[in-house]
PDB file of C-alpha atoms in Angstrom:
ATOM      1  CA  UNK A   1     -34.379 -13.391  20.142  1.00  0.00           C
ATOM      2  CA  UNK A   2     -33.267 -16.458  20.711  1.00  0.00           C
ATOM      3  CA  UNK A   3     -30.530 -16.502  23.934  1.00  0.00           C
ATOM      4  CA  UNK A   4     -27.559 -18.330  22.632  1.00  0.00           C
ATOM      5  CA  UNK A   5     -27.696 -15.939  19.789  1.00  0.00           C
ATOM      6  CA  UNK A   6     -26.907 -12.877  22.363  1.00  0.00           C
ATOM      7  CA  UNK A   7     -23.374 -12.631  21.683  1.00  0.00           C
ATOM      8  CA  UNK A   8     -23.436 -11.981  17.999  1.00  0.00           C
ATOM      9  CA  UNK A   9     -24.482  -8.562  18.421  1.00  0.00           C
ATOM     10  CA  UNK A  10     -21.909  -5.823  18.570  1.00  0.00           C
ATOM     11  CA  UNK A  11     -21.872  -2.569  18.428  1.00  0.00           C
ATOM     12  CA  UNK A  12     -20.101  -1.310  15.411  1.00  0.00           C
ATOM     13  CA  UNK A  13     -18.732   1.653  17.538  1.00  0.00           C
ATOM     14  CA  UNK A  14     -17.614   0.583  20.600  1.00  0.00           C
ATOM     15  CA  UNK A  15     -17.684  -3.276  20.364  1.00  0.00           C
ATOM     16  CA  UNK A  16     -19.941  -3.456  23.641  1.00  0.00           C
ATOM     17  CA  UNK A  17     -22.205  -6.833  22.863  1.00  0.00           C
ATOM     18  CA  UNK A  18     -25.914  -5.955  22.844  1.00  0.00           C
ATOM     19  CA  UNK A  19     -28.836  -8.273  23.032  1.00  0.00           C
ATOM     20  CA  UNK A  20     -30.583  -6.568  20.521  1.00  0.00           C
ATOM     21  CA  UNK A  21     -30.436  -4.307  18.329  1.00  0.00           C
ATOM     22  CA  UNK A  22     -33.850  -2.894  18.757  1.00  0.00           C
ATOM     23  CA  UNK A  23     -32.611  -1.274  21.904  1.00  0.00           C
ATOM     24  CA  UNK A  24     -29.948   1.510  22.327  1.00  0.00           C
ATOM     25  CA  UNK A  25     -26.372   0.091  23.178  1.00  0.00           C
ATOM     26  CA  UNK A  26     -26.079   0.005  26.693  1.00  0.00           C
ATOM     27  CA  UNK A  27     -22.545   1.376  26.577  1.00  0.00           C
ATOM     28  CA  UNK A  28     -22.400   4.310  24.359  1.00  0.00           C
ATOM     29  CA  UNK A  29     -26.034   4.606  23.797  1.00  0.00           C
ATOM     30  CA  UNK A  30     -26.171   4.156  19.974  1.00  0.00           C
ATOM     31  CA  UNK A  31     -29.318   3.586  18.066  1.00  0.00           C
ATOM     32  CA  UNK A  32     -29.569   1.040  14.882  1.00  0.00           C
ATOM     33  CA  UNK A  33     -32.359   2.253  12.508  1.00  0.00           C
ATOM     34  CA  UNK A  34     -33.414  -0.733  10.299  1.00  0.00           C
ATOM     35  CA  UNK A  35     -35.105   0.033   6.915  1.00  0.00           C
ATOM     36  CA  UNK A  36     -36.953  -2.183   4.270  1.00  0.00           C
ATOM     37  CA  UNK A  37     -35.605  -5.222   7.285  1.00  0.00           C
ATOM     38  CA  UNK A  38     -32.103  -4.922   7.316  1.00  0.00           C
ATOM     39  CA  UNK A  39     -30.157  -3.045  10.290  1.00  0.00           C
ATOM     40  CA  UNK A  40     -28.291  -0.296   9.362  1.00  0.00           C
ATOM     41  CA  UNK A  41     -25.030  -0.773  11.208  1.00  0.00           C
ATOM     42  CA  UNK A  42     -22.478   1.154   9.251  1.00  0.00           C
ATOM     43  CA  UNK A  43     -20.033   2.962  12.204  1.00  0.00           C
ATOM     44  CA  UNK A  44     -21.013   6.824  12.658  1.00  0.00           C
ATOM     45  CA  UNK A  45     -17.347   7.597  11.522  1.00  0.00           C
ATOM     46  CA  UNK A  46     -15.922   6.084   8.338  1.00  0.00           C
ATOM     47  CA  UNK A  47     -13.451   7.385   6.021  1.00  0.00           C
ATOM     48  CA  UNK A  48     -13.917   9.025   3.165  1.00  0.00           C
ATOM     49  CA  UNK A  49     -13.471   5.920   0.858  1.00  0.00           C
ATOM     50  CA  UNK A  50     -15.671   4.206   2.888  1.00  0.00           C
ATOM     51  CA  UNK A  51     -18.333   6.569   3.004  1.00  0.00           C
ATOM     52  CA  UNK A  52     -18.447   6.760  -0.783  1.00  0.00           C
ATOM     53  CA  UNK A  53     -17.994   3.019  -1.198  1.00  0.00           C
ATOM     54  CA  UNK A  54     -21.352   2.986   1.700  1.00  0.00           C
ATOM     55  CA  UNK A  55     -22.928   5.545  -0.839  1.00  0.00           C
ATOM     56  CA  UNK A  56     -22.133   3.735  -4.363  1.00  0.00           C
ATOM     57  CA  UNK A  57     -23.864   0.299  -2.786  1.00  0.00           C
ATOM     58  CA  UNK A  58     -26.884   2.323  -1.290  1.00  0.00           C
ATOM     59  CA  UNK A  59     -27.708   3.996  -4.722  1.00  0.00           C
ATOM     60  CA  UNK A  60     -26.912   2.244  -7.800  1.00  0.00           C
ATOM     61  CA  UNK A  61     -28.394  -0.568  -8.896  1.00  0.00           C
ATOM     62  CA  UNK A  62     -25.934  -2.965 -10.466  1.00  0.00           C
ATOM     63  CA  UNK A  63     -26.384  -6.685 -11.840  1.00  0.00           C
ATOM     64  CA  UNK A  64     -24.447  -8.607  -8.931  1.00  0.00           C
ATOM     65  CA  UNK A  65     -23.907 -11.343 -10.652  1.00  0.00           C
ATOM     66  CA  UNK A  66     -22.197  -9.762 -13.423  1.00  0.00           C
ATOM     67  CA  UNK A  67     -20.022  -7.564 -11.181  1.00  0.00           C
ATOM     68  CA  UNK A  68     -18.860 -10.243  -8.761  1.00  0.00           C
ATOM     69  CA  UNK A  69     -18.320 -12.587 -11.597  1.00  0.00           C
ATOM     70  CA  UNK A  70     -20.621 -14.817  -9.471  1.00  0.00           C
ATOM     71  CA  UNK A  71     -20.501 -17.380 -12.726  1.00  0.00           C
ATOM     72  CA  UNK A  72     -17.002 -18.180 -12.558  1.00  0.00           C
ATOM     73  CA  UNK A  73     -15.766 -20.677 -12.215  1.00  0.00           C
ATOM     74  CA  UNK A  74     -13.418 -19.715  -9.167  1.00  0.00           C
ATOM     75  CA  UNK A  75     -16.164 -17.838  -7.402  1.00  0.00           C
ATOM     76  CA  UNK A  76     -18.640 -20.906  -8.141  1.00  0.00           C
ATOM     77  CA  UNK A  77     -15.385 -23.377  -6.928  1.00  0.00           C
ATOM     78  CA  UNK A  78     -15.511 -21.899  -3.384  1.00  0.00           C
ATOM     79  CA  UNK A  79     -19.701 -20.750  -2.888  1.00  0.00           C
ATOM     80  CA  UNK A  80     -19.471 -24.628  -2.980  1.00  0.00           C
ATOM     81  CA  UNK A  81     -17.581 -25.269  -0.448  1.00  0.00           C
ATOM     82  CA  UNK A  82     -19.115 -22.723   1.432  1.00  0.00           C
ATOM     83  CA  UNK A  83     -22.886 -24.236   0.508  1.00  0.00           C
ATOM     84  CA  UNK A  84     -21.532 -27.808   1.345  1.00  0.00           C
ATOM     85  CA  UNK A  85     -20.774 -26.129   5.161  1.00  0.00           C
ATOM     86  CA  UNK A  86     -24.210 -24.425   5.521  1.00  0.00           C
ATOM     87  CA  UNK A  87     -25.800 -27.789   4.622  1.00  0.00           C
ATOM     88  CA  UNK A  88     -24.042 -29.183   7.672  1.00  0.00           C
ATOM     89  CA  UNK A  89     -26.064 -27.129   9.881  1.00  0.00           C
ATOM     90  CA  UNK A  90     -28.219 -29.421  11.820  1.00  0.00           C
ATOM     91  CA  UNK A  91     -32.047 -28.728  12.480  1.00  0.00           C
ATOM     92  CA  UNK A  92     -32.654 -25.657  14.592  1.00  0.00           C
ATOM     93  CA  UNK A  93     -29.373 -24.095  13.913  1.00  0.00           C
ATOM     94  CA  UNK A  94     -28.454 -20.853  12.538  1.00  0.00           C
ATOM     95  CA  UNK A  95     -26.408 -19.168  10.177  1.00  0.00           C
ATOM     96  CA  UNK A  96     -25.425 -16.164  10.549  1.00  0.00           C
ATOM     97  CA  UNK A  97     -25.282 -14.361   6.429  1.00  0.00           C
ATOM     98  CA  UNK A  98     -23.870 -11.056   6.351  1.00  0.00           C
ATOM     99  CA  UNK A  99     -23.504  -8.830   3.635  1.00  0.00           C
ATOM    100  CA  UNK A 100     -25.170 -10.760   0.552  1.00  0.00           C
ATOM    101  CA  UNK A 101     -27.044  -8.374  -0.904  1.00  0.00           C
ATOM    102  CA  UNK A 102     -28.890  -9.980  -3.671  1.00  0.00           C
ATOM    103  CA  UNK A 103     -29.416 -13.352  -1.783  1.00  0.00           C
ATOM    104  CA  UNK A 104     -27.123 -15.207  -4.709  1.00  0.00           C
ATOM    105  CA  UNK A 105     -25.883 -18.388  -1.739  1.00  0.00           C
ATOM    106  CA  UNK A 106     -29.762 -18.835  -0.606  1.00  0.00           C
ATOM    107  CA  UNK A 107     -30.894 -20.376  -3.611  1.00  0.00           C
ATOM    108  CA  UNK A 108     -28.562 -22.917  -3.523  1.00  0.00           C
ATOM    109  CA  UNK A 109     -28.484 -23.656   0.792  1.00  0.00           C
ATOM    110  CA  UNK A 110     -32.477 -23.262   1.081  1.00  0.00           C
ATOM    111  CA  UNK A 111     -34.728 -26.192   0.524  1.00  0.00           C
TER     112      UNK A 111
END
């Protein structure tokens, strides 16, 4: 891993920052399991709404597009603005995507 990018892990339980997350947090011990190549780092505690809300993403499929109105023309109003940032990145930078899902933002921000 690349050494400036240290300090963007965090445990999700105690907040220690970890240099990897291949490697137990050195502060509480945690393990992150990743699966298909994505970290699972969902805290070991969550609410009830969130567990369900964890659940509903993790086993239906749904059109993303369609249910986050992706099309819009709000939603396509601000992915520009955010697209028009990530093309700012200079050469050898990184962005740091979290959450995306279906990869909607990469067709528009990767060459």
């Amino acid at each position: 891993m690349n050494e400036t990018h240290q300090s963007f892990w965090k445990c999700v339980d105690c907040g220690s920052t970890m240099a990897s997350t291949n490697q137990p947090c050195v502060s509480c011990g945690r393990v992150y399991h990743t699966v298909h190549g994505i970290v699972e780092a969902l805290p070991k505690h969550m609410d009830r709404l969130s567990q369900d809300e964890a659940d509903y993403h993790n086993h239906f499929e749904e059109d993303p597009i369609d249910v986050h109105q992706l099309e819009s023309y709000r939603n396509r109003f601000y992915h520009q603005i955010i697209h028009s940032w990530i093309r700012r990145t200079q050469p050898g930078g990184s962005v740091l995507e979290i959450g995306s899902g279906s990869g909607y933002d990469a067709r528009f921000t990767m060459p």
